[in-house]
Coordinates of C-alpha atoms in Angstrom, one line a residue:
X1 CA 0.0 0.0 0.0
X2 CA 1.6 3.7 -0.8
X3 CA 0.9 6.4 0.8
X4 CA 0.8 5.4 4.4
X5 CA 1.3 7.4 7.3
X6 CA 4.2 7.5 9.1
X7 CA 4.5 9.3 12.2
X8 CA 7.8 10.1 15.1
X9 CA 7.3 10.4 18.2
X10 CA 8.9 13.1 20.0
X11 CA 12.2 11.5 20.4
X12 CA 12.4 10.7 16.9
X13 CA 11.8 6.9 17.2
X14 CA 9.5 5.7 14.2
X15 CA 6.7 4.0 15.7
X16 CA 6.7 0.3 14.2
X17 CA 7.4 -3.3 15.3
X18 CA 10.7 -2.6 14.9
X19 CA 12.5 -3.6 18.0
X20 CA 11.6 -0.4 19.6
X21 CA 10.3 -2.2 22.6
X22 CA 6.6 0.1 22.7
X23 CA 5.0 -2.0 19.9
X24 CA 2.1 -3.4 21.7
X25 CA 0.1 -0.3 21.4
X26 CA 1.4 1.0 18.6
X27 CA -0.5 -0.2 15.5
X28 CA 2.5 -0.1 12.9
X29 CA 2.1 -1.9 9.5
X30 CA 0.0 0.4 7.4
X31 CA -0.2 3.4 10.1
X32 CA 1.3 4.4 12.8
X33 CA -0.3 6.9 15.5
X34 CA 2.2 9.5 17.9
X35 CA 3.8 8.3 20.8
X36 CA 2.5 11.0 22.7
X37 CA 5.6 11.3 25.2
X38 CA 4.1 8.8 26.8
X39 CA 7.7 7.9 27.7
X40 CA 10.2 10.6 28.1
X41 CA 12.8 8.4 29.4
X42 CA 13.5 6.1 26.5
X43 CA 11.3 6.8 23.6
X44 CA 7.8 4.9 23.6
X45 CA 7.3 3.4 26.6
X46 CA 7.0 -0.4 26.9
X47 CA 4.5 -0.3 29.3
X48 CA 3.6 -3.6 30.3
X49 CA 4.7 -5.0 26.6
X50 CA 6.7 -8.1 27.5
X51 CA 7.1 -9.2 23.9
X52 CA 10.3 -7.1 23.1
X53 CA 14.0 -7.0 24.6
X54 CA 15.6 -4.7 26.5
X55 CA 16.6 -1.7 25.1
X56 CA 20.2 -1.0 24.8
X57 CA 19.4 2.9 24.9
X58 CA 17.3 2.8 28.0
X59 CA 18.7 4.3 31.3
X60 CA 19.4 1.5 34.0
X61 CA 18.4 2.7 37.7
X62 CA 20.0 0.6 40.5
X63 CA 19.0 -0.2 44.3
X64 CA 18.4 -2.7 46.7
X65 CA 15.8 -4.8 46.4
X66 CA 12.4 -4.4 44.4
X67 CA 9.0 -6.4 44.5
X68 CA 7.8 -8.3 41.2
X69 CA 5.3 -5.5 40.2
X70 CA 6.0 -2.4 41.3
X71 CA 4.0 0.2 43.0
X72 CA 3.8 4.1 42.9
X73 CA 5.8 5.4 45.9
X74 CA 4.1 8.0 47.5
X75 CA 4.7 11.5 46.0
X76 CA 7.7 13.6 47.5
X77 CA 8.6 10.2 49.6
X78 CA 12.1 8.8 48.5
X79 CA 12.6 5.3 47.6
X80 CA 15.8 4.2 45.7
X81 CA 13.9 0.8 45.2
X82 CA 11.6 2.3 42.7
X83 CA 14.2 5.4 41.8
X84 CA 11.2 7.6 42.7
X85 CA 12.1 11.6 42.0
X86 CA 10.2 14.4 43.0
X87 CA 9.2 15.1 38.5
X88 CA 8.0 12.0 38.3
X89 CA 4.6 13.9 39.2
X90 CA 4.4 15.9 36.1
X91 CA 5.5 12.9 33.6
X92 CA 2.4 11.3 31.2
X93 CA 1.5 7.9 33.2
X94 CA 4.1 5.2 32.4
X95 CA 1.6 3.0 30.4
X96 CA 0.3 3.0 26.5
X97 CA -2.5 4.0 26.8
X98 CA -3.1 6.8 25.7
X99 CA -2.5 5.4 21.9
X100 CA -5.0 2.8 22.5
X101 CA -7.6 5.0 23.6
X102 CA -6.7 6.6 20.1
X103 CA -7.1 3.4 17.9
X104 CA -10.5 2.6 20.1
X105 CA -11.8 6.6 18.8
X106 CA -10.2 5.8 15.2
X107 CA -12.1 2.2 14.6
X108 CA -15.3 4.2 16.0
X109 CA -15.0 7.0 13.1
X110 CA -14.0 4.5 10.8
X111 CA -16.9 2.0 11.1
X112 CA -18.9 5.1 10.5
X113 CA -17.0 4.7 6.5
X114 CA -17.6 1.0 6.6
X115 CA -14.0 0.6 7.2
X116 CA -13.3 -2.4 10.0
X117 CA -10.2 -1.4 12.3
X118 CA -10.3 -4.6 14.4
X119 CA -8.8 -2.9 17.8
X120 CA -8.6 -5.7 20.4
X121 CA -9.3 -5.9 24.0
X122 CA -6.4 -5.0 26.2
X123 CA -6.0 -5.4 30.3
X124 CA -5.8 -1.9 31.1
X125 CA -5.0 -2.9 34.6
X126 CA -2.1 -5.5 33.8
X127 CA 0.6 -4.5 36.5
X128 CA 3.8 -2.4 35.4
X129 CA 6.6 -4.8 34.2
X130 CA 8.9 -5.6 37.2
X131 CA 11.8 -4.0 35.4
X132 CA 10.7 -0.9 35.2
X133 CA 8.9 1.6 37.5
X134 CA 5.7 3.3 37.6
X135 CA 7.7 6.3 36.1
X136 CA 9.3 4.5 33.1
X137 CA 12.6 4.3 33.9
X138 CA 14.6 0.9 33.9
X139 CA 15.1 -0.5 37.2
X140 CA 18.1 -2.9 38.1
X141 CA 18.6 -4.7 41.4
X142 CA 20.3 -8.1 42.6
X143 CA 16.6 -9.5 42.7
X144 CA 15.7 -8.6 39.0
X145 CA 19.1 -9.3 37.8
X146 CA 19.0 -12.8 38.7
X147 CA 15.8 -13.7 37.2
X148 CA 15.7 -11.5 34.4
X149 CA 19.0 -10.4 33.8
X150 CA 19.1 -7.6 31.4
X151 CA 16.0 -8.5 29.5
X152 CA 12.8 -6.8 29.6
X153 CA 10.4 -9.5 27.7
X154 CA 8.7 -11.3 30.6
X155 CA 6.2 -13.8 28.6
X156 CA 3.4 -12.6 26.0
X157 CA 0.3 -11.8 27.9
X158 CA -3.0 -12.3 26.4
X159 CA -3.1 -8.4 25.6
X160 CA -0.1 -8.9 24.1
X161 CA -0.6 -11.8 22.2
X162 CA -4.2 -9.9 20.6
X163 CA -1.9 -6.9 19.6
X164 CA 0.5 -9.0 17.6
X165 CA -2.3 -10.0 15.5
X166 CA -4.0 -6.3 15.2
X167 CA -0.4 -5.6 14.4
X168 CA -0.6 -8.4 11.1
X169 CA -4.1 -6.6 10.3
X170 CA -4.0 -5.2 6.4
X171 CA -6.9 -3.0 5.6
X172 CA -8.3 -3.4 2.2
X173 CA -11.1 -0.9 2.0
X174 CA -10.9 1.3 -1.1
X175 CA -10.0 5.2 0.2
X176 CA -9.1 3.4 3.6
X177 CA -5.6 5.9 4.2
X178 CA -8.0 9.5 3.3
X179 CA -10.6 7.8 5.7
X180 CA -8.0 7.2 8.0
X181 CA -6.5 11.1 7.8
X182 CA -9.5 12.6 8.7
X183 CA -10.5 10.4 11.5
X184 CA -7.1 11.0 13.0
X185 CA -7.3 14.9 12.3
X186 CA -11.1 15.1 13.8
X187 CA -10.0 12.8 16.9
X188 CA -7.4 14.9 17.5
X189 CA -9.0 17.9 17.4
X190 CA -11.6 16.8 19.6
X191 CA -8.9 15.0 22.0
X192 CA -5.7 16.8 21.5
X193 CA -2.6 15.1 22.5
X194 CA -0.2 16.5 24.8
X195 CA 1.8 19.4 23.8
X196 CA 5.7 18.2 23.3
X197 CA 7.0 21.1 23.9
X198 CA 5.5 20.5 27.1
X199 CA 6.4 17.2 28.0
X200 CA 10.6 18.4 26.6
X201 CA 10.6 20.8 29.1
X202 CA 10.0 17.9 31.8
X203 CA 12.2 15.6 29.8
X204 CA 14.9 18.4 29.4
X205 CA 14.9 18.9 32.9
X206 CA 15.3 15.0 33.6
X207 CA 18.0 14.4 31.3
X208 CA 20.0 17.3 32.4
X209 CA 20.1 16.6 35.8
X210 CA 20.9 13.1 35.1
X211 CA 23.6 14.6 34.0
X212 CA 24.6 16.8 36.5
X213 CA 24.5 13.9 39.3
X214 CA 26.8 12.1 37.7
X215 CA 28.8 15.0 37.0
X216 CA 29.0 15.4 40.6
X217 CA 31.7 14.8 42.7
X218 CA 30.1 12.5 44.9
X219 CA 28.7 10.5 41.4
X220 CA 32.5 10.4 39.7
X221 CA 34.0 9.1 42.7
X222 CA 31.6 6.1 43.0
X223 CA 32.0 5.5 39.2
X224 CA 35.2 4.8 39.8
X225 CA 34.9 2.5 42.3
X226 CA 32.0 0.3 40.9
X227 CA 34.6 0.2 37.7
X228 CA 37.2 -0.9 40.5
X229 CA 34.4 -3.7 41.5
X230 CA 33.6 -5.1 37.8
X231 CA 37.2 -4.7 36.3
X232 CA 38.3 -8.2 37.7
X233 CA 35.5 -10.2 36.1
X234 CA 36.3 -9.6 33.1
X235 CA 33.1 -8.2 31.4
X236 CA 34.8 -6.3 28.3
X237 CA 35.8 -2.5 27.9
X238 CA 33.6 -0.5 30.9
X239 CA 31.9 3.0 30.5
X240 CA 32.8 5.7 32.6
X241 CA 29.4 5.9 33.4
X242 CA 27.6 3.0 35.1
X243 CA 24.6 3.7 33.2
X244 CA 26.2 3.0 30.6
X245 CA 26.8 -0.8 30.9
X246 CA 26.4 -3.3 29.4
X247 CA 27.0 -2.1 25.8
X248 CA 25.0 -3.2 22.7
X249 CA 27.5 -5.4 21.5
X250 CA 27.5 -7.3 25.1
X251 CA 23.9 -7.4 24.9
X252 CA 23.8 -8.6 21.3
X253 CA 26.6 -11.2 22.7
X254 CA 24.1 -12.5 25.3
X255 CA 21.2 -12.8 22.8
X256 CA 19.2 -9.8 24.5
X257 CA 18.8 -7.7 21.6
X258 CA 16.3 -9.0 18.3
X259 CA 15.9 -11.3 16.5
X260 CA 15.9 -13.4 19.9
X261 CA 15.2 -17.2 20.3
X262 CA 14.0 -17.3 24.2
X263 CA 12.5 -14.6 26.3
X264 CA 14.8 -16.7 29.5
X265 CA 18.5 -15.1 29.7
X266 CA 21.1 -17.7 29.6
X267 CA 23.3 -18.4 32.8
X268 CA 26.0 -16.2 31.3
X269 CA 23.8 -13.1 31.4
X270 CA 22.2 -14.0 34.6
X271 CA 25.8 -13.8 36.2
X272 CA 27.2 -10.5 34.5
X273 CA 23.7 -8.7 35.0
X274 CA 24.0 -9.5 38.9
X275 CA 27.9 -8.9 39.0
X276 CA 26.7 -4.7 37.7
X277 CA 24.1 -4.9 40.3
X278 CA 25.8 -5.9 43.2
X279 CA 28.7 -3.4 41.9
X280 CA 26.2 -1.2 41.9
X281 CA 24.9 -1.1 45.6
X282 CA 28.3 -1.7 46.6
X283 CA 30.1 0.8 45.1
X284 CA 27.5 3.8 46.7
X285 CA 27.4 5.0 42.8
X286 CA 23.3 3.9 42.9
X287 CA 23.0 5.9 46.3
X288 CA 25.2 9.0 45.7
X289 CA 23.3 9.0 42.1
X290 CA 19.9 8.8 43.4
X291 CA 20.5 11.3 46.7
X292 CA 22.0 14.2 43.7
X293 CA 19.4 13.7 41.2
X294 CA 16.5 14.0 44.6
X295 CA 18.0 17.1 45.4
X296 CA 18.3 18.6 41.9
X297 CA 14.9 18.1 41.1
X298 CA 13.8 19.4 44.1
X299 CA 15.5 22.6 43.3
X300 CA 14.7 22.2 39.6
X301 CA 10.7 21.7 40.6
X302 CA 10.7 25.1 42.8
X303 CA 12.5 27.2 40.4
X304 CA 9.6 25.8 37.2
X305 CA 7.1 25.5 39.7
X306 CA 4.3 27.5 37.5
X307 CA 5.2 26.0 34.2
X308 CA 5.5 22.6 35.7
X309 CA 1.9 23.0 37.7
X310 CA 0.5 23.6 34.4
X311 CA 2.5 20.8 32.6
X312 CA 0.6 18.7 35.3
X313 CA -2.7 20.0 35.1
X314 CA -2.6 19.3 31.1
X315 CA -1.1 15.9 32.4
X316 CA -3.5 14.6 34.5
X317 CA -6.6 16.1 32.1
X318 CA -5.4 14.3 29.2
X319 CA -5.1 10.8 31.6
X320 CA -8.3 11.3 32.5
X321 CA -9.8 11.7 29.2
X322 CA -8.1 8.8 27.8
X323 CA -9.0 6.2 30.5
X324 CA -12.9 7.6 30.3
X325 CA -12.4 7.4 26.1
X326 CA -11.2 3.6 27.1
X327 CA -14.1 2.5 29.5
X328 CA -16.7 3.5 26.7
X329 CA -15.2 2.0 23.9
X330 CA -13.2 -0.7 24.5
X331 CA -14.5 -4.1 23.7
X332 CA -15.1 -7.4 26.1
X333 CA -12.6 -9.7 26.8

């Protein structure tokens, strides 16, 4: 088919089955709808997608211990567990939903054309993937490291599964792509998605202060000594930044990038994935990290405090919107 739509979401990722590891809500083949910052952290956001790898761009969080699904941590309440940071209020919710509410309001205006877009059920209440928390980011502990090691495909769910196959859906309606613009273009005028120059200001903020933790006294000297703690096992050339690890060619070694045979890491990556967590916690590099980048934001948050109250506000309408758009249009299980 020519002419389809192709669309980037705001960090320039083309939305598509195409290892970007957000492809369970994002209907790719003939169209693709915007990632709508749903996941300023690395892209589009797997949410609870367990049918991709891990993503060798993604930023890995360390701390001590962490439960199977994680849980919001109360707001302004540390927790290096979940890596919870005082912006994490005015980020889009860590899920995809927001695009399927979308497809749900496009197969609605398209059956009005007699043009089927087949959007399937999906557990809107399937739990966060244990790798990563409520805010997005990648989480890495001892306890996730040895049963997942750096892998973030956790078995196909039955949402999942019903996405592949709306993914392998080919319309064949005649004028299906015009029908398809101006559903998109009305839906979106009705429901506008979030601003992104909204959500790079939060983003912005995030990454520099990333950054500037690392940067940090504190943050250099407990690089150095988690390099000091994984230099002996013998893992390959190490970043200067723990973040950093492992590489894409170490995680293409290990299997944990696509085309992929099993979603189970091997023994191999089980024991270098716990190796960089342990290293991690006892180094003080995930502690001094996570106490800089608290403070930071705190600072950061009082000195955007209007522009950030109103990122929120446009936030939290937009959530609401989509999981009312949901509840009246998505189908039975």
């Amino acid at each position: 088919m020519t002419g389809v739509l192709e669309q980037l979401n705001p960090t320039g990722h083309r939305l598509a089955g195409d290892g970007n590891h957000g492809a369970r809500f994002r209907r790719v083949p003939v169209v693709a709808a915007l990632c709508t910052a749903m996941m300023v952290f690395t892209g589009c956001s797997p949410g609870t997608d367990s049918s991709e790898l891990s993503d060798p761009d993604s930023t890995w969080k360390g701390g001590q211990g962490t439960s199977d699904a994680p849980n919001p941590a109360p707001e302004g309440v540390k927790n290096i567990a979940l890596w919870a940071l005082p912006l994490d209020e005015f980020v889009p919710e860590f899920s995809n939903l927001d695009n399927y509410a979308e497809q749900l309001l496009l197969a609605s205006c398209l059956q009005e054309s007699g043009i089927e877009w087949p959007v399937p059920w999906q557990d809107v209440e399937e739990p966060t993937s244990p790798v990563f928390n409520p805010a997005g980011r990648r989480l890495i502990s001892v306890e996730i490291a040895q049963k997942y090691g750096f892998r973030t495909n956790l078995g196909p769910s039955k949402s999942a599964q019903l996405w592949e196959e709306f993914l392998a859906y080919e319309p064949t309606e005649p004028g299906f792509q015009d029908a398809f613009d101006e559903c998109l273009a009305g839906t979106r005028e009705e429901y506008p998605i979030l601003e992104v120059e909204d959500t790079l200001v939060v983003s912005g903020l995030i990454t520099q202060i990333q950054e500037q933790a690392f940067l940090s006294p504190d943050g250099q000297e407990a690089a150095d000594r988690w390099r000091a703690c994984m230099q002996p096992l013998g893992f390959g050339k190490l970043p200067d930044n723990p973040d950093e690890f492992p590489s894409i060619d170490l995680l293409k070694e290990l299997g944990s990038v696509p085309p992929v045979t099993t979603v189970e890491p091997s023994a191999r990556e089980v024991e270098i994935a716990t190796a960089h967590a342990t290293c991690l916690d006892s180094s003080g590099f995930s502690e001094a990290v996570y106490e800089q980048e608290w403070n930071l934001q705190e600072s950061a948050l009082q000195q955007e405090r209007a522009k950030l109250d109103r990122i929120r506000d446009a936030v939290k309408t937009r959530e609401a919107a989509v999981r009312e758009i949901i509840a009246a249009n998505a189908p039975r299980a």
